[in-house]
């Protein structure tokens, strides 16, 4: 089966890309339903996504990529092919280390802000979403197709 992951950032062009990959309309799933997709796919399935910035956070991306890998599926990412997993392809050690660093950064930044300032629940949700948005943006930019320009040395 072939699936596609979308977010509110996707437009008609993104949907056209997924359709070109033979993703049926019923198999195009919003990121908020990743848990449903995780329980649905089986070995050999392919999941397409335009960019890692379609995921709500680096933590969710890493967890989903590991679920795809453990389930025998394949995750294909148009704008960050370096982050694709499946079909015998795993994260390279340097990439896995970078992902782990971003996950830890995501968590520690949120915790530090929570301990430094008092927020109500809405404020806490907003702060956590902002930090997640920033870290997933960093990941997307670092490993974009022209990412070699952004990784430095």
Backbone as a ProteinNet text record, in pm:
[ID]
protein_1_A
[PRIMARY]
XXXXXXXXXXXXXXXXXXXXXXXXXXXXXXXXXXXXXXXXXXXXXXXXXXXXXXXXXXXXXXXXXXXXXXXXXXXXXXXXXXXXXXXXXXXXXXXXXXXXXXXXXXXXXXXXXXXXXXXXXXXXXXXXXXXXXXXXXXXXXXXXXXXXXXXXX
[TERTIARY]
84.3	0	89.6	41.5	115.7	36.6	104.2	40.1	111.1	44	102	66.3	160.2	136.8	132	29.9	16.1	-3.1	12.5	-15.2	-88.8	-111.2	-178.1	-90.8	37	129	116.3	54.7	45.9	-64	-38.1	-134.2	-160.7	-218.1	-252.2	-128.5	-17.1	106.2	153.8	147.3	186.7	97.6	-31.8	-125.6	-102.2	-65.8	-34.9	87.9	187.7	305.9	266.2	183.2	140.8	61.1	-23.8	-101.7	-9.6	98.7	193.8	266.2	269.8	330.8	227.3	109.2	-0.2	-61	-61.7	-124.9	-273.5	-358.3	-503.4	-549.6	-658.1	-711	-737.1	-787	-817.1	-690.3	-576.5	-450	-364.7	-420.4	-352.5	-399.3	-304.8	-338.7	-275.2	-353.6	-304	-210.1	-108.2	-9.6	-73.8	-187.4	-252.1	-303.2	-306.2	-352.3	-237.2	-115.4	0.8	-15.1	-79.3	-98.6	-184.4	-285.7	-371.3	-288.4	-205.3	-120.4	-20	37.2	134.6	74.5	-51.6	-115.8	-165.5	-172.9	-229.7	-126.4	-6.6	85.6	150.1	188.8	252	383.2	459.6	587.8	568.1	655.3	649.1	573.5	501.5	428.3	525.5	483.8	564.2	485	552.4	489.1	566.3	495.4	555.8	518.4	613.4	588.5	673.5	623.2	695.1	822.2	811.1	923.8	905	1015.2	1003.6	933.6	927.6	858	706.7	658.5	516	484.5	586.6	568.2	560.8	488.2	472.1	597.5	690.4	813.4	916.6	1040.3	1146.3	1121.1	1073.8	1044.4	943.6	836.6	734.3	789.9	874.5	935.5	1022.1	1108.1	1198.4	1118.9	1018.3	936	864.2	811.2	740.6	837.6	954.4	1054.1	1097.8	1115.7	1152	1039.6	915.3	800.8	793.9	818.1	818.4	930.1	1046.8	1162.1	1139.1	1088.5	1061.1	946.9	853.7	740	771	890.4	928.7	880.9	838.5	793.1	906.6	870.3	967.9	912.6	991.8	952.7	1034.7	967.2	1033.3	999.6	1102.8	1085.4	1140.1	1052.9	1090.5	1201.5	1185.7	1280.5	1402.8	1399.5	1514.4	1541.2	1587.4	1609.4	1712.9	1798.1	1899.6	1838	1712.3	1644.9	1551.1	1552.8	1465.5	1513.1	1416.5	1447.7	1362.2	1407.2	1332.7	1406.4	1362.8	1427.2	1577.2	1613.4	1753.4	1827.3	1760.8	1822.7	1791.3	1896.2	1881.9	1945.6	1920	1988.6	2137.5	2219.9	2363.8	2394.5	2505.1	2536.3	2537.8	2595.9	2600.2	2460.1	2374.4	2236.4	2159.9	2176.4	2108.6	2151.9	2279.8	2330.2	2270	2261	2202.8	2054.8	1983.1	1841.3	1824.2	1908.9	1903.9	1930.9	2026.9	2057.8	1937.7	1871.9	1755.1	1639.1	1619.6	1513.2	1541.6	1665.8	1703.6	1690.5	1730.2	1718.5	1572.6	1487.5	1344.2	1289.5	1321.8	1271.2	1329.8	1461.8	1526.5	1487	1471.2	1428.8	1290.3	1200.8	1065.1	1067.4	1140.9	1147.2	1209.6	1313.6	1376.7	1281.3	1207.9	1111.4	999.6	954.7	849.4	897.3	1024.3	1074.9	1107.8	1138.5	1174.7	1053.7	946	826.7	704.6	606.6	482.5	382.8	333.6	238	112	-0.9	-119.9	-108.8	-203.7	-193.9	-188.7	-265.3	-263.6	-126.2	-67.1	66.4	171	159.7	253.7	243.1	120.5	101	161.9	141.4	193.9	346.8	408.3	554.5	609.3	549.5	595.1	581.3	470.9	450.8	553.2	584.2	682.7	821.3	863.1	994.7	998.9	893.3	887.8	893.5	823.4	822.6	963.1	1034.6	1170.5	1264.5	1260.7	1354.8	1326.5	1200.3	1170.4	1209.7	1201.1	1248.1	1398.8	1470.8	1616.3	1651.3	1582	1606.9	1579.3	1467.9	1432.2	1536.6	1582.7	1681.5	1817.1	1856	1986.2	1997.4	1892.2	1898.5	1818.1	1793.5	1723.6	1813.8	1757.7	1833.2	1962.2	1961.7	2083.9	2146.8	2115.6	2157.5	2306	2382.8	2527.3	2575.2	2500.1	2535.3	2506.1	2421.1	2377.4	2443.5	2515.6	2574.3	2712.5	2770.3	2903.3	3009.6	3132.1	3250.5	3222.5
-116.5	0	123.8	229.6	354.8	462.5	532.6	636	769.5	876.7	1009.8	1081.9	1159.2	1238.7	1385.5	1455.4	1598.1	1676.9	1806.9	1897.4	2018.2	2115.2	2237.6	2317.8	2286.5	2356.4	2309	2195	2139.4	2207	2219.4	2280.5	2185.7	2237.6	2154.3	2093	2166.2	2113.4	1990.7	1997.8	1884.4	1764.1	1788.8	1679.5	1620.8	1705.6	1656.2	1565.4	1601.3	1515.8	1379.1	1378.8	1251.7	1168.9	1232.8	1160.6	1103.6	1175.4	1125	1000.5	983.7	865.1	755.1	771.8	673.2	657.7	766.8	764.7	794.1	700.1	719	824.1	893.1	997.9	946.8	824.6	769.9	738.4	730.5	700.2	824.3	942.4	1066.9	1104.5	1104	1115.9	1241.2	1315.7	1435.4	1392.3	1473	1437.3	1410.8	1472.3	1452.6	1309.7	1232.6	1094.1	995.2	1033.8	946.2	814.2	818.5	695.8	596.1	645.7	559	495.8	576.6	524.6	423.9	451.3	358.9	221.1	217.4	88.5	22	96.5	45	-13.4	45.4	-0.2	-134	-205.3	-336.6	-336	-442.3	-453.4	-435.1	-357.1	-332.4	-206.6	-146.5	-23.4	93.3	189.1	308.9	429.7	518.1	639.3	758.8	845.6	965.2	1087.5	1179	1308.4	1410.8	1530.9	1635.3	1676.3	1698.8	1746.3	1704.5	1696.2	1664.1	1774.5	1893.6	2000.9	1982.9	1876.2	1842	1770.9	1724.7	1660.7	1769.1	1743.6	1847.2	1874	1777.8	1796	1694.6	1718.2	1622.7	1491.6	1501.3	1380.3	1291.8	1350.8	1273.4	1215.6	1292.8	1241.5	1120	1131.3	1021.1	897.8	916	803.1	738	819.3	764.4	692.8	751.3	687.9	553.5	545.7	418.7	317.2	361.8	270.8	217.3	303.2	260.1	159.3	190.1	101.8	-33	-32.5	-157.2	-235.5	-165.4	-231.1	-283.3	-256.5	-305.6	-218.2	-96.1	-3.9	83.3	180.4	271.7	413.2	506.4	646	725.8	787.3	865.9	1013.4	1097.1	1239.5	1318.1	1388.8	1459.9	1561.7	1648.7	1758.6	1722.7	1611.1	1567.8	1419.3	1383.8	1241.8	1176.5	1256.6	1205.4	1145.5	1182.3	1134.2	1016.9	963.2	851	724.1	639.8	511.1	403.5	279.7	165.4	100	-20.1	-98.6	-113.1	-145.1	-163.4	-34.1	77.4	207.9	256.3	287.6	337.8	475.7	545.8	672.8	645	725.6	713.5	755	706	737.5	887.4	967.8	1112.3	1172.5	1122.3	1171.2	1130.5	1005.5	957.8	1039.8	1072.2	1153.5	1294.5	1351.4	1485.1	1484.4	1380.9	1369.1	1359.3	1279.5	1265.4	1399.6	1474.7	1606.8	1700.1	1699.1	1785.8	1745.3	1615.4	1568.6	1616.4	1601.2	1647.8	1799.4	1870.9	2016.8	2059.5	1990.9	2020	2009.1	1898.1	1873.3	1969.9	1988.6	2071.5	2218.8	2268.5	2409.1	2431.4	2339.7	2352.4	2348.4	2253.1	2241.8	2365.1	2419.1	2539.5	2658	2672.4	2782.5	2764.7	2640.1	2614	2645.5	2615.7	2640.9	2789.1	2862.1	3003.2	3096.2	3056.4	3141	3061.7	3132.4	3062.9	3079.8	2967.6	2965.7	2893	2932.4	2848.9	2736.9	2647.3	2532.1	2575.7	2677	2726.3	2782.2	2854.9	2909.7	2800.7	2697.3	2585	2515.2	2494.3	2431.5	2516.5	2646.9	2738.3	2736.1	2743	2741	2609.7	2498.1	2367.8	2359.6	2409.7	2409	2496.7	2612.9	2703.2	2639.7	2580.1	2515.4	2399.1	2319.6	2207.6	2257.8	2365.5	2423.7	2469.2	2528.7	2576	2458.6	2356.9	2245.3	2164	2143.9	2069.5	2153.4	2285.3	2373.4	2365.2	2358	2341.6	2210.5	2103.1	1972.8	1978.6	2038.5	2047.1	2125.9	2235.1	2318.7	2249.6	2182.7	2116.4	2007.1	1927.9	1814.5	1835	1961	1985.9	1943.7	1937.3	1890.2	1968.1	2096.5	2176.3	2193.8	2101.2	2110.6	2114.5	2066.1	2068.2	2211.3	2306.8	2446.8	2493.3	2421.7	2464.9	2388.2	2281	2198.9	2246.2	2337	2384.9	2283.3	2305.5	2224.7	2095.5
0	0	0	-58	-66.2	6.9	99.2	179.5	159.4	195.7	193.8	321.8	373.9	494.6	452.9	500.3	470.1	599.6	587.9	699.5	644	728.5	683.9	588.1	581.1	490.8	346.2	325.8	191.1	110.6	-18.8	-109.3	-226.4	-332.9	-448.4	-513.3	-511	-568.9	-491.3	-359.7	-275.4	-301.4	-311.1	-337.7	-476.2	-572.6	-707.4	-703.6	-621.8	-607.3	-551.9	-448	-388.3	-488.4	-565.3	-666.4	-774.2	-807.6	-907.3	-856.7	-725.5	-664.6	-641.8	-700.9	-695.7	-556.1	-479.1	-347.1	-365.7	-324.6	-335.1	-234.2	-266.1	-177	-35.9	-23.9	109.2	188.2	119.6	186.3	211.6	185.7	220.5	360.8	453.9	595.5	654.9	731.9	799.6	912.4	940.3	1042.6	1178.5	1205.7	1335.9	1353.6	1244.5	1251.1	1229	1265.7	1248.4	1322.8	1439.2	1516.8	1440.2	1370.5	1288.7	1177.7	1113.1	1005.7	1059.6	1176.9	1236.7	1260.6	1298.4	1324.4	1196.3	1087.7	963.8	867.4	861.1	757.6	792.8	687.6	702.3	624.1	639.1	570.2	420.3	361.2	218	179.2	273.1	242.9	225.8	144.8	120.8	168.8	242.1	292.8	237.4	166.2	108.6	191.2	202.9	266.8	192	181.2	108.1	182.4	313.6	393.1	538.3	611.3	753.7	830.5	773.7	845.7	843.8	783.1	790.7	921.8	991.6	1121.7	1228.9	1337	1439.4	1521.9	1525.5	1602.4	1555.4	1593.7	1561.5	1635.6	1759.2	1837.2	1765.9	1714.5	1643.2	1513.5	1443	1320.4	1349.8	1450.6	1484.8	1527.3	1611	1656	1538.1	1447.3	1331.9	1237.9	1214.2	1127.3	1184.7	1315.5	1378.9	1366.6	1380	1364.2	1221.5	1124.1	983.7	961.2	1012.4	995.8	1062.2	1184.6	1256.6	1194.3	1130.1	1065.6	926.5	876.7	744.7	630.7	662.8	559.6	510	428.8	372.3	379.2	430	440.8	340.9	244.2	140	160.8	160.3	187.5	68.7	-0.4	-122	-99	-2.3	16.3	100.5	172.7	252.4	227.2	108.6	79	171.3	232.4	323.5	449.7	479.7	600.6	573.2	452.1	418.8	488.8	527	588.6	524	538.2	485.9	371.3	335.6	229.9	254.7	377.2	412.5	440.2	430	450.8	592.2	668.7	805.6	813.3	923.1	943.5	960	897.4	918.1	1061.5	1118	1258.3	1289.3	1200.9	1225.3	1223.3	1135.1	1127	1252.2	1295.3	1416.4	1537.7	1545.2	1656.1	1651.3	1531.8	1516.1	1554	1511.4	1546.9	1697.9	1761.5	1907.1	1975.6	1923.1	1977.9	1966.1	1849.7	1831.5	1922.5	1941.3	2031.5	2173.8	2218.2	2352.9	2364.3	2260.1	2258.5	2268.2	2193.5	2196.1	2339.2	2403.3	2539	2641	2635.1	2736.8	2724.1	2602.8	2585.7	2644.5	2617.5	2670.3	2822.5	2880.2	3025.9	3090.3	3026.9	3082	3080.1	2971.4	2964.3	3066.3	3084.1	3183.2	3324.5	3352.2	3487	3509.3	3402.7	3416.8	3421.6	3356.4	3348.9	3391.6	3443.5	3479.3	3364.3	3316.5	3205.7	3249.8	3192.3	3207.8	3103.4	3098.5	3007.1	2860.5	2825.4	2687.6	2653.3	2745.7	2725.8	2711.5	2794.7	2786	2651	2605.5	2474.3	2363.7	2372.8	2271.5	2270.1	2386.8	2396.3	2340.2	2378.1	2329	2177.2	2123.4	1978	1906.7	1963.8	1902.8	1898.5	2008.8	2013.5	1914.4	1909	1814.7	1671.1	1642.3	1508	1468.9	1562.6	1535.8	1510.5	1595.6	1579.8	1454	1419.8	1297.2	1175.1	1187.7	1080.4	1063.2	1174.4	1169.2	1100.2	1136.3	1073.8	924.1	885.2	743.6	665.5	721	651.9	645.5	752.3	756.3	651.3	635.3	543.6	416.2	379	253	137.7	19.8	-96.7	-116.2	-83.5	-91.7	46.6	136.4	275.5	298.1	203.1	220	242.6	189.8	209.7	351.6	422.2	554.5	668.5	638	743.5	784.2	710.6	744.3	708.4	757.8	733.2	681.1
[MASK]
+++++++++++++++++++++++++++++++++++++++++++++++++++++++++++++++++++++++++++++++++++++++++++++++++++++++++++++++++++++++++++++++++++++++++++++++++++++++++

